[in-house]
C-alpha cells in the first residue's frame, strides 16, 4: 500500500520525521565474527546487514560454479594476476514484511552481487594477491530501503577489518526526489537515505563514491525521473556519502582504539594508521 | 566454462594508446554510433536490428492465459533473452553468463518496469483471462554493445506487433483471426532506449559511445542510461568498475538525451515505412483478384 508523502510540502518533514538531508540512525560494528578473516554488522535505520569475509586465500574452490558472481582484474595465462572478488548475497526470508521465498538464481540478487563485486574489485588493491580469492558473503537481516547502499557500506567495513588494502572507503547512499516522474516542478527537494515507503513512492537512485572524492563508482537508478533532476539527486547523494564515510571511519577508529587499549595488538606492532579517537 | 578470448597485450596497448590520441580503431568519433539498421519481418512483431556487426532479433508473441492471482487486472509481459553459442563461443545454452543476466535485467528495467506497455489494457476478463505478451530476444552476432541494440529491437518489435482483436458478449470471449478482423496494436505508452557509454583511462576520463567487442573488453567501466524522448530517465546503471567523475556521468546523460531522440525518430520512421509497405490501399484493393503483370 503506497503511503501518502504529499504532506512533505507542509512542514518539510518526511514520513519518519527527518529533514531532507538527514541520514537515518547509523550503527556499525566490526570484527563481529571471531572465526572470519573480516566481518561487520551495519544498520542504516531498519535496514540491517551483516558481512563476513574469507580471504584473501588460495583459489582452490574458484571454479565451483554458482557460488556467486565474481569480478577479477586482468587475467594472465596460467592463473589470474589479481585476486578474484566473489560476492554472494543471502536475503533472509524474514527480512521483509511479506515472507517470500526467492529462487536461488534470482536475477535481481545476481545483479546486486555483480555490482558489488565489480565496484570493490576496482577499489581494492587486488593485484597484491595474485591467484587468490576474496570471498565476501553478505546477509540481509532486515530490509527497509537503501539495500544496495547498506550492502556496499557493510562490505567496505568488513574489508577494512580483513586488512585488504584499498584506495579509500567505498561508501554508498540513496537519494530521491520529492516529486513524481511526470511532474516538471523545479521546486522539488532531493531527499537522502530513503526508507522502503519512500522508495516505493518516489524516484530514487543509489550512488557509491570513493570516500573523500566525488568520484562515482556505482550509480543505479531504477525508477522514472526527469533527466534534469539527476544532477541534484546525485549531488545530495554524494554529500550524504561524505557523512556515511565519516561514520564508517569513526567505527574503524573506535574499534582500533579499543583493541590497542585492551592489548589485543602487541606492543610495538606497526600500525599503518595513527589512532586518534 | 568457455571464456571469451582476451585481447593480446599488443592489441590492448594499441587500442588504449590510440584512444589517448583521440582515435578509435574503426575511425569513428568518440560519440559516434556504428551504422544502425532496423528491418521488420513479414509477420507482425519481428524486428531485426544490426549495429555494425552486432545483430539481434526480437520476436513478439501473445496468447491468452489466466492472470497472476495477486494481479487480476494486469496482463502478463515477459522478456526472455537468449545468447546462443552462435553469437560468441563464450555463451552456452541453458547456463546464463553474467552478461546475459545483466542484459536481461537492463532490458527488463528499461521496458517493463518503466511501464512502457500498459499492462491493464491486456486484461480481457478480470481475474480469468488476460493476454500474455512475450518477447524473445536472440543475439545472432555479438560485436559489442548488445544492450543498446537489444533494447532497440525489443521496443521496435513491440511497437510493430499486432495482437488479434477480441470482443466480449456476455460471458463469451471471441478472438478473431486476422482474416475476420484486422489485428490491433498494443497500447504503448512511451518508447525507452538505452545508450551505453564506456570509460577508458586511469580515471575513466575518455568516454566512448557504442563500443565494439574489443573496446568493450578493454574498458575500465561502463554506464548505461535509458531514456525516452521526453527526457525521462527510466534507468541508470553504472554497475561498479573504475570510479569516474560525477560530471562526466551528467555529460553522458545529456549526450544520451540527444541520441535517444535520434533513435526515437529512426524507429518512428521505420515503422511508418513498414506500414506504408503493408498498406495495399484499403479493403477493396485487398479483395481484388487482379495480378500484377
Coordinates of C-alpha atoms in Angstrom, one line a residue:
Chain A
X1 CA 0.0 0.0 0.0
X2 CA 1.7 3.2 -1.1
X3 CA 1.9 5.8 1.5
X4 CA 1.0 9.4 1.0
X5 CA 4.1 11.6 1.0
X6 CA 2.3 14.6 -0.3
X7 CA 2.3 16.2 3.2
X8 CA 6.1 16.8 2.8
X9 CA 5.4 20.3 1.4
X10 CA 3.6 21.4 4.6
X11 CA 6.3 21.1 7.2
X12 CA 9.2 19.9 5.1
X13 CA 9.4 16.8 7.2
X14 CA 9.5 13.3 5.8
X15 CA 7.3 10.4 6.8
X16 CA 9.7 9.4 9.6
X17 CA 10.2 13.0 10.7
X18 CA 13.6 13.6 9.1
X19 CA 14.7 16.7 7.2
X20 CA 15.7 16.3 3.5
X21 CA 19.4 15.9 4.1
X22 CA 19.2 13.8 7.3
X23 CA 20.5 10.2 7.4
X24 CA 18.8 7.6 9.4
X25 CA 20.4 6.3 12.6
X26 CA 23.6 4.5 11.7
X27 CA 25.1 1.8 13.8
X28 CA 28.1 -0.2 12.8
X29 CA 30.3 -2.9 14.3
X30 CA 33.4 -4.5 13.0
X31 CA 35.0 -7.8 13.9
X32 CA 31.8 -9.4 15.0
X33 CA 32.7 -12.9 13.9
X34 CA 35.8 -14.2 15.6
X35 CA 36.4 -17.0 13.2
X36 CA 36.2 -14.9 10.0
X37 CA 39.0 -13.0 8.4
X38 CA 36.9 -9.9 8.4
X39 CA 33.3 -9.2 9.5
X40 CA 31.0 -6.4 10.1
X41 CA 27.4 -5.6 11.0
X42 CA 25.7 -2.4 9.8
X43 CA 22.3 -0.8 10.5
X44 CA 21.1 2.0 8.4
X45 CA 17.8 2.7 10.1
X46 CA 15.9 -0.5 10.0
X47 CA 18.0 -2.0 7.2
X48 CA 20.3 -4.4 8.8
X49 CA 23.0 -6.3 7.0
X50 CA 25.9 -8.5 8.1
X51 CA 29.1 -9.2 6.1
X52 CA 31.6 -12.0 6.5
X53 CA 34.8 -12.2 4.6
X54 CA 37.0 -15.2 3.9
X55 CA 40.3 -14.5 2.3
X56 CA 42.4 -13.4 0.5
X57 CA 43.0 -17.1 0.2
X58 CA 44.3 -19.6 -2.4
X59 CA 41.7 -20.1 -5.0
X60 CA 41.0 -23.7 -4.6
X61 CA 37.3 -23.6 -4.9
X62 CA 37.3 -20.9 -7.5
X63 CA 36.0 -23.0 -10.3
X64 CA 32.9 -24.0 -8.4
X65 CA 30.0 -22.7 -10.4
X66 CA 27.1 -20.9 -8.9
X67 CA 28.9 -19.7 -5.8
X68 CA 28.2 -16.1 -6.6
X69 CA 29.3 -13.6 -9.0
X70 CA 32.9 -12.7 -9.3
X71 CA 34.9 -9.8 -10.7
X72 CA 38.5 -10.1 -11.4
X73 CA 41.1 -7.8 -12.8
X74 CA 43.1 -8.7 -15.9
X75 CA 43.8 -12.3 -16.1
X76 CA 47.1 -13.7 -17.3
X77 CA 47.6 -17.1 -18.7
X78 CA 48.3 -19.7 -16.1
X79 CA 46.3 -18.2 -13.2
X80 CA 44.9 -14.7 -12.5
X81 CA 47.3 -11.9 -11.9
X82 CA 44.9 -10.3 -9.4
X83 CA 42.6 -11.6 -6.7
X84 CA 39.1 -12.6 -7.6
X85 CA 36.4 -10.8 -5.6
X86 CA 33.4 -13.2 -5.1
X87 CA 30.3 -11.8 -3.6
X88 CA 27.3 -13.8 -2.5
X89 CA 24.2 -12.3 -1.0
X90 CA 21.7 -14.2 1.2
X91 CA 18.4 -12.4 1.8
X92 CA 16.8 -13.8 4.9
X93 CA 13.2 -14.8 4.3
X94 CA 12.3 -12.9 7.4
X95 CA 13.9 -9.7 6.2
X96 CA 10.9 -8.0 4.7
X97 CA 7.2 -7.7 5.6
X98 CA 5.9 -10.3 3.3
X99 CA 7.8 -13.6 3.6
X100 CA 8.8 -14.5 0.1
X101 CA 10.9 -17.4 -1.0
X102 CA 13.3 -16.3 -3.5
X103 CA 14.7 -18.5 -6.1
X104 CA 18.5 -19.0 -5.9
X105 CA 19.1 -17.7 -9.3
X106 CA 17.1 -14.5 -8.7
X107 CA 18.4 -12.0 -11.3
X108 CA 18.0 -9.1 -9.0
X109 CA 20.3 -10.6 -6.5
X110 CA 22.7 -11.7 -9.1
X111 CA 22.8 -8.1 -10.4
X112 CA 23.5 -6.8 -6.9
X113 CA 26.3 -9.4 -6.5
X114 CA 27.9 -8.4 -9.7
X115 CA 27.6 -4.7 -8.9
X116 CA 29.2 -5.0 -5.5
X117 CA 32.0 -7.4 -6.8
X118 CA 32.9 -5.1 -9.6
X119 CA 32.8 -1.9 -7.6
X120 CA 35.0 -3.4 -4.8
X121 CA 37.4 -5.1 -7.3
X122 CA 38.3 -1.8 -8.8
X123 CA 38.7 -0.1 -5.4
X124 CA 40.8 -2.9 -3.7
X125 CA 44.5 -3.4 -4.5
X126 CA 43.7 -6.9 -5.8
X127 CA 47.0 -7.0 -7.8
X128 CA 48.8 -7.6 -4.4
X129 CA 47.1 -11.0 -4.2
X130 CA 47.7 -13.0 -7.4
X131 CA 46.0 -16.3 -7.8
X132 CA 43.7 -15.8 -4.8
X133 CA 40.1 -15.2 -3.9
X134 CA 38.5 -12.7 -1.6
X135 CA 35.1 -14.1 -0.8
X136 CA 32.5 -11.7 0.6
X137 CA 29.3 -13.1 1.9
X138 CA 26.6 -10.6 2.7
X139 CA 23.5 -11.4 4.8
X140 CA 20.4 -9.3 4.7
X141 CA 18.7 -9.5 8.1
X142 CA 16.1 -6.7 7.7
X143 CA 15.1 -4.6 4.7
X144 CA 13.9 -1.1 4.9
X145 CA 15.2 0.7 1.9
X146 CA 18.7 1.6 0.6
X147 CA 19.6 -2.1 0.5
X148 CA 22.4 -1.8 -2.1
X149 CA 23.9 1.1 -0.2
X150 CA 23.9 -0.7 3.1
X151 CA 25.5 -3.8 1.5
X152 CA 28.3 -1.8 0.0
X153 CA 29.0 0.0 3.2
X154 CA 29.0 -3.2 5.2
X155 CA 31.3 -4.8 2.7
X156 CA 33.7 -1.9 3.0
X157 CA 33.8 -2.1 6.8
X158 CA 34.4 -5.8 6.7
X159 CA 37.2 -5.4 4.2
X160 CA 38.9 -2.9 6.5
X161 CA 38.7 -5.5 9.2
X162 CA 40.1 -8.2 6.9
X163 CA 43.0 -5.8 6.2
X164 CA 42.7 -5.9 2.5
X165 CA 44.4 -2.7 1.2
X166 CA 42.1 -0.3 -0.6
X167 CA 42.4 3.1 -2.1
X168 CA 39.6 4.6 0.0
X169 CA 36.4 3.7 1.7
X170 CA 33.7 2.9 -0.9
X171 CA 30.6 4.4 0.6
X172 CA 27.1 4.5 -0.8
X173 CA 23.8 6.3 -0.1
X174 CA 20.5 6.7 -1.8
X175 CA 18.8 10.0 -2.9
X176 CA 15.3 10.6 -4.1
X177 CA 13.3 13.4 -5.3
X178 CA 10.0 14.6 -3.8
X179 CA 8.0 14.9 -7.0
X180 CA 6.8 12.1 -9.2
X181 CA 8.4 11.4 -12.5
X182 CA 5.9 13.2 -14.7
X183 CA 5.8 16.5 -12.8
X184 CA 8.2 19.1 -14.0
X185 CA 8.2 21.3 -10.9
X186 CA 11.5 22.8 -10.2
X187 CA 10.9 23.3 -6.5
X188 CA 11.2 19.6 -5.8
X189 CA 13.6 18.8 -3.0
X190 CA 16.1 16.0 -3.1
X191 CA 15.9 13.6 -0.2
X192 CA 18.7 11.4 1.1
X193 CA 18.8 7.9 2.6
X194 CA 15.3 6.7 1.7
X195 CA 13.3 4.0 3.5
X196 CA 11.1 1.5 1.9
X197 CA 8.0 3.7 2.0
X198 CA 9.8 6.5 0.2
X199 CA 11.4 4.1 -2.2
X200 CA 8.1 2.8 -3.3
X201 CA 6.7 6.2 -3.8
X202 CA 9.4 8.4 -5.1
X203 CA 12.1 8.2 -7.9
X204 CA 15.4 7.5 -6.4
X205 CA 19.0 6.4 -7.1
X206 CA 21.8 4.7 -5.3
X207 CA 25.2 6.3 -5.5
X208 CA 28.5 5.0 -4.3
X209 CA 31.5 7.3 -4.1
X210 CA 35.2 6.7 -3.4
X211 CA 35.5 8.2 0.1
X212 CA 36.6 11.7 0.2
X213 CA 36.5 12.3 -3.5
X214 CA 33.3 12.9 -5.5
X215 CA 34.2 10.1 -7.9
X216 CA 31.3 7.8 -8.7
X217 CA 31.8 4.0 -8.6
X218 CA 28.2 2.9 -8.7
X219 CA 25.1 4.7 -9.9
X220 CA 21.9 2.8 -10.0
X221 CA 18.5 4.3 -10.8
X222 CA 15.5 2.0 -11.4
X223 CA 12.7 4.5 -11.4
X224 CA 11.5 7.1 -13.9
X225 CA 12.7 10.6 -13.3
X226 CA 13.3 13.7 -15.3
X227 CA 16.8 14.0 -16.6
X228 CA 17.1 17.5 -15.2
X229 CA 16.5 16.1 -11.7
X230 CA 19.6 13.8 -11.9
X231 CA 22.2 16.3 -11.1
X232 CA 20.5 17.5 -7.9
X233 CA 19.9 13.9 -6.7
X234 CA 23.5 12.9 -7.4
X235 CA 24.9 16.0 -5.6
X236 CA 22.8 15.4 -2.4
X237 CA 23.7 11.6 -2.5
X238 CA 27.4 12.5 -2.8
X239 CA 27.1 14.8 0.2
X240 CA 25.3 12.1 2.2
X241 CA 28.1 9.7 1.2
X242 CA 30.6 12.0 2.9
X243 CA 28.5 11.7 6.1
X244 CA 28.5 7.9 5.8
X245 CA 32.2 7.9 5.2
X246 CA 32.8 9.9 8.4
X247 CA 30.7 7.4 10.3
X248 CA 32.5 4.3 8.9
X249 CA 35.8 5.9 9.7
X250 CA 34.7 6.6 13.2
X251 CA 33.6 2.9 13.7
X252 CA 37.0 1.7 12.4
X253 CA 38.9 4.1 14.6
X254 CA 36.9 3.4 17.7
X255 CA 37.5 -0.3 17.2
X256 CA 41.2 0.2 16.6
X257 CA 41.5 2.3 19.7
X258 CA 39.7 -0.3 21.8
X259 CA 41.9 -3.0 20.5
X260 CA 45.1 -1.1 21.3
X261 CA 43.9 -0.2 24.8
X262 CA 42.7 -3.7 25.6
X263 CA 46.1 -5.1 24.4
X264 CA 44.6 -7.1 21.6
X265 CA 47.5 -5.9 19.5
X266 CA 51.1 -6.5 20.6
X267 CA 53.0 -3.5 21.8
X268 CA 55.3 -2.3 19.1
X269 CA 53.3 -3.8 16.3
X270 CA 53.5 -1.4 13.4
X271 CA 50.2 0.2 12.7
X272 CA 49.6 1.8 9.4
X273 CA 47.2 4.3 10.7
X274 CA 47.5 6.5 13.7
X275 CA 44.8 6.1 16.2
X276 CA 43.5 9.4 17.4
X277 CA 40.0 9.0 18.7
Chain B
X1 CA 33.2 -22.9 -18.7
X2 CA 34.3 -21.3 -22.0
X3 CA 35.5 -17.8 -21.9
X4 CA 35.8 -15.1 -24.5
X5 CA 39.4 -14.9 -25.9
X6 CA 41.1 -12.0 -24.3
X7 CA 42.8 -9.4 -26.4
X8 CA 46.5 -9.7 -26.5
X9 CA 48.9 -7.3 -24.8
X10 CA 49.7 -5.7 -28.1
X11 CA 46.1 -5.1 -29.0
X12 CA 45.5 -3.8 -25.5
X13 CA 48.4 -1.3 -25.8
X14 CA 47.5 -0.3 -29.3
X15 CA 43.8 0.4 -28.7
X16 CA 44.5 2.3 -25.4
X17 CA 47.2 4.4 -26.9
X18 CA 45.1 5.2 -29.9
X19 CA 42.3 6.3 -27.6
X20 CA 44.6 8.5 -25.7
X21 CA 45.5 10.1 -29.0
X22 CA 41.8 10.6 -29.8
X23 CA 41.5 7.8 -32.4
X24 CA 39.3 4.7 -32.5
X25 CA 40.2 1.6 -34.4
X26 CA 37.4 2.0 -36.9
X27 CA 37.9 5.7 -37.3
X28 CA 34.7 6.8 -35.7
X29 CA 34.3 9.8 -33.5
X30 CA 34.1 9.1 -29.8
X31 CA 30.4 9.7 -29.6
X32 CA 29.5 8.2 -33.0
X33 CA 27.5 5.0 -33.3
X34 CA 28.1 2.3 -35.9
X35 CA 25.7 2.0 -38.8
X36 CA 22.3 1.2 -37.4
X37 CA 19.7 -0.7 -39.4
X38 CA 16.3 -2.0 -38.5
X39 CA 14.2 -4.4 -40.5
X40 CA 10.8 -5.8 -39.8
X41 CA 9.8 -9.3 -40.8
X42 CA 6.8 -10.4 -42.8
X43 CA 5.0 -11.3 -39.6
X44 CA 3.9 -8.6 -37.1
X45 CA 6.3 -8.3 -34.2
X46 CA 9.6 -9.4 -35.7
X47 CA 12.4 -6.9 -35.6
X48 CA 15.9 -7.4 -36.7
X49 CA 18.5 -4.8 -35.6
X50 CA 22.0 -4.6 -36.9
X51 CA 24.5 -2.2 -35.3
X52 CA 27.8 -2.6 -37.1
X53 CA 28.5 -6.3 -36.9
X54 CA 26.2 -6.8 -33.9
X55 CA 22.9 -8.3 -34.8
X56 CA 19.9 -9.1 -32.6
X57 CA 16.5 -10.4 -33.4
X58 CA 13.3 -9.9 -31.4
X59 CA 10.1 -11.7 -31.8
X60 CA 6.9 -10.9 -30.0
X61 CA 4.1 -13.4 -29.4
X62 CA 0.9 -13.2 -27.5
X63 CA -1.5 -15.8 -26.0
X64 CA -4.5 -15.8 -23.7
X65 CA -3.9 -17.1 -20.2
X66 CA -5.1 -16.7 -16.6
X67 CA -3.5 -13.8 -14.8
X68 CA -1.4 -14.0 -11.6
X69 CA -3.6 -14.3 -8.5
X70 CA -2.3 -11.1 -6.9
X71 CA -2.7 -9.1 -10.1
X72 CA -6.1 -9.9 -11.5
X73 CA -6.4 -6.8 -13.7
X74 CA -2.9 -6.9 -15.2
X75 CA -1.8 -8.7 -18.3
X76 CA 1.5 -10.7 -18.3
X77 CA 4.5 -9.3 -20.0
X78 CA 7.8 -11.3 -20.2
X79 CA 11.1 -10.7 -21.9
X80 CA 13.4 -13.6 -22.4
X81 CA 16.9 -13.2 -23.7
X82 CA 18.9 -15.9 -25.3
X83 CA 22.6 -15.6 -26.0
X84 CA 23.3 -18.5 -28.2
X85 CA 26.8 -20.1 -28.9
X86 CA 26.3 -18.8 -32.4
X87 CA 27.0 -15.3 -31.3
X88 CA 30.1 -16.0 -29.3
X89 CA 31.9 -19.1 -28.1
X90 CA 31.7 -17.7 -24.6
X91 CA 27.9 -18.3 -24.4
X92 CA 26.5 -21.7 -23.5
X93 CA 22.9 -22.8 -23.8
X94 CA 21.0 -23.0 -20.5
X95 CA 23.7 -21.5 -18.5
X96 CA 23.3 -17.8 -18.3
X97 CA 26.5 -15.9 -18.1
X98 CA 26.8 -12.6 -16.2
X99 CA 26.5 -10.8 -19.5
X100 CA 23.2 -12.4 -20.1
X101 CA 21.8 -11.8 -16.6
X102 CA 22.8 -8.1 -16.7
X103 CA 21.4 -7.7 -20.2
X104 CA 18.1 -9.2 -19.4
X105 CA 17.8 -7.2 -16.2
X106 CA 18.6 -4.0 -18.0
X107 CA 16.0 -4.6 -20.7
X108 CA 13.5 -5.6 -18.1
X109 CA 14.1 -2.5 -16.1
X110 CA 14.1 -0.3 -19.2
X111 CA 11.0 -1.6 -20.9
X112 CA 8.9 -3.4 -18.2
X113 CA 9.5 -1.5 -15.0
X114 CA 9.1 1.9 -16.7
X115 CA 5.6 0.9 -17.8
X116 CA 6.2 1.3 -21.5
X117 CA 3.5 -1.3 -22.1
X118 CA 0.1 -0.6 -20.5
X119 CA -0.5 -3.9 -18.7
X120 CA -4.1 -3.1 -17.8
X121 CA -5.0 -2.9 -21.4
X122 CA -4.0 -6.6 -21.8
X123 CA -6.8 -7.6 -19.4
X124 CA -9.8 -9.4 -21.1
X125 CA -11.9 -10.7 -18.2
X126 CA -10.6 -9.6 -14.8
X127 CA -9.1 -12.5 -12.9
X128 CA -9.8 -15.0 -15.6
X129 CA -8.4 -14.1 -19.0
X130 CA -5.6 -11.8 -19.9
X131 CA -3.1 -11.5 -22.8
X132 CA 0.3 -12.8 -22.1
X133 CA 2.8 -10.9 -24.2
X134 CA 6.2 -12.5 -24.6
X135 CA 9.3 -11.1 -26.3
X136 CA 12.0 -13.5 -27.3
X137 CA 15.3 -11.8 -27.9
X138 CA 18.0 -13.7 -29.8
X139 CA 21.5 -12.4 -30.2
X140 CA 22.7 -13.6 -33.6
X141 CA 26.0 -11.9 -33.7
X142 CA 28.0 -10.3 -30.9
X143 CA 30.3 -7.5 -31.7
X144 CA 29.8 -5.3 -28.7
X145 CA 27.0 -3.0 -27.4
X146 CA 24.4 -5.7 -27.1
X147 CA 22.4 -3.6 -24.7
X148 CA 21.6 -0.7 -27.0
X149 CA 20.9 -3.0 -29.9
X150 CA 18.7 -5.4 -27.9
X151 CA 16.7 -2.6 -26.3
X152 CA 16.0 -1.0 -29.7
X153 CA 15.0 -4.4 -31.1
X154 CA 12.6 -5.1 -28.2
X155 CA 10.9 -1.7 -28.4
X156 CA 10.7 -1.8 -32.2
X157 CA 9.2 -5.3 -32.2
X158 CA 6.6 -4.5 -29.5
X159 CA 5.5 -1.4 -31.4
X160 CA 5.3 -3.3 -34.6
X161 CA 3.4 -6.2 -33.0
X162 CA -0.4 -6.6 -33.6
X163 CA -2.5 -8.8 -31.3
X164 CA -5.7 -10.4 -32.5
X165 CA -8.8 -8.4 -32.0
X166 CA -11.3 -9.6 -29.4
X167 CA -14.8 -8.9 -28.3
X168 CA -16.8 -9.9 -25.3
X169 CA -20.6 -10.5 -25.4
X170 CA -22.0 -11.6 -22.0
X171 CA -19.7 -14.3 -20.9
X172 CA -18.3 -15.4 -24.2
X173 CA -14.9 -14.1 -25.3
X174 CA -14.3 -14.1 -29.1
X175 CA -10.8 -13.9 -30.5
X176 CA -10.9 -13.0 -34.2
X177 CA -8.4 -14.3 -36.8
X178 CA -6.6 -11.8 -38.9
X179 CA -8.9 -12.6 -41.8
X180 CA -12.0 -11.7 -39.7
X181 CA -10.8 -8.6 -38.1
X182 CA -7.6 -6.5 -38.5
X183 CA -5.2 -7.2 -35.6
X184 CA -4.7 -4.3 -33.2
X185 CA -1.5 -2.8 -31.9
X186 CA -0.6 -2.9 -28.2
X187 CA -1.3 0.1 -26.1
X188 CA 2.1 1.6 -25.9
X189 CA 2.9 4.5 -23.5
X190 CA 6.4 5.6 -24.3
X191 CA 9.5 4.3 -26.1
X192 CA 12.6 4.0 -23.9
X193 CA 16.0 3.4 -25.4
X194 CA 19.3 2.5 -23.9
X195 CA 22.6 4.3 -24.5
X196 CA 25.8 2.8 -23.2
X197 CA 29.0 4.7 -22.6
X198 CA 32.4 3.0 -22.0
X199 CA 35.1 4.7 -20.0
X200 CA 38.8 4.4 -20.6
X201 CA 42.0 5.7 -19.0
X202 CA 43.2 5.7 -15.4
X203 CA 40.3 7.8 -14.1
X204 CA 37.8 7.0 -16.8
X205 CA 38.4 10.3 -18.5
X206 CA 37.8 9.0 -22.0
X207 CA 34.2 8.3 -22.9
X208 CA 33.1 6.3 -25.9
X209 CA 29.6 5.6 -27.2
X210 CA 28.8 2.3 -28.9
X211 CA 31.9 0.3 -28.1
X212 CA 32.8 -2.7 -30.3
X213 CA 33.6 -6.0 -28.7
X214 CA 37.3 -5.3 -28.5
X215 CA 36.7 -1.9 -27.0
X216 CA 34.2 -3.4 -24.5
X217 CA 36.8 -5.9 -23.3
X218 CA 39.3 -3.2 -22.6
X219 CA 37.0 -0.6 -20.9
X220 CA 37.6 0.2 -17.2
X221 CA 33.9 0.8 -16.6
X222 CA 30.6 1.5 -18.3
X223 CA 27.4 3.3 -17.8
X224 CA 24.0 2.5 -19.4
X225 CA 21.4 5.2 -19.4
X226 CA 17.8 4.5 -20.6
X227 CA 15.6 7.4 -21.5
X228 CA 12.6 8.2 -23.6
X229 CA 12.3 11.1 -26.0
X230 CA 10.6 13.3 -23.3
X231 CA 13.8 13.3 -21.3
X232 CA 12.6 10.9 -18.7
X233 CA 15.3 8.6 -17.3
X234 CA 13.9 5.1 -17.0
X235 CA 17.0 3.5 -15.6
X236 CA 20.7 4.3 -15.0
X237 CA 23.2 1.6 -14.4
X238 CA 26.8 2.1 -13.7
X239 CA 27.5 -1.2 -12.0
X240 CA 30.9 -0.9 -10.4
X241 CA 34.1 -0.5 -12.3
X242 CA 36.6 2.3 -12.0
X243 CA 35.1 5.4 -10.3
X244 CA 34.6 8.3 -12.7
X245 CA 33.9 12.0 -12.1
X246 CA 30.2 12.8 -11.4
X247 CA 30.4 15.5 -14.1
X248 CA 31.2 13.0 -16.8
X249 CA 28.1 11.0 -15.9
X250 CA 26.0 14.1 -16.2
X251 CA 27.6 14.7 -19.6
X252 CA 26.7 11.1 -20.5
X253 CA 23.1 11.8 -19.6
X254 CA 22.8 14.9 -21.8
X255 CA 24.5 13.1 -24.7
X256 CA 22.1 10.2 -24.2
X257 CA 19.1 12.6 -24.4
X258 CA 20.0 13.7 -28.0
X259 CA 20.9 10.2 -29.0
X260 CA 17.6 8.8 -27.8
X261 CA 15.7 11.5 -29.8
X262 CA 17.6 10.2 -32.9
X263 CA 16.7 6.6 -32.1
X264 CA 13.1 7.6 -31.5
X265 CA 12.7 9.3 -34.9
X266 CA 14.6 6.5 -36.5
X267 CA 12.2 3.8 -35.2
X268 CA 9.1 6.0 -35.9
X269 CA 10.3 6.4 -39.5
X270 CA 11.0 2.7 -40.0
X271 CA 7.6 1.9 -38.6
X272 CA 5.9 4.4 -40.9
X273 CA 7.8 2.9 -43.8
X274 CA 6.7 -0.6 -42.9
X275 CA 3.1 0.3 -42.5
X276 CA 3.2 2.0 -45.9
X277 CA 4.7 -1.1 -47.4
X278 CA 1.9 -3.3 -45.9
X279 CA -0.9 -1.0 -46.8
X280 CA -2.3 -2.2 -50.0
X281 CA -4.8 0.7 -50.2
X282 CA -7.8 -0.5 -48.2
X283 CA -10.1 -3.5 -48.2
X284 CA -11.2 -3.1 -51.9
X285 CA -7.6 -3.3 -53.2
X286 CA -7.0 -6.3 -50.9
X287 CA -10.1 -8.2 -52.2
X288 CA -9.1 -7.5 -55.8
X289 CA -8.1 -10.6 -57.7
X290 CA -6.1 -8.6 -60.2
X291 CA -2.5 -9.6 -60.6
X292 CA 0.5 -7.5 -61.4
X293 CA 1.6 -8.1 -64.9

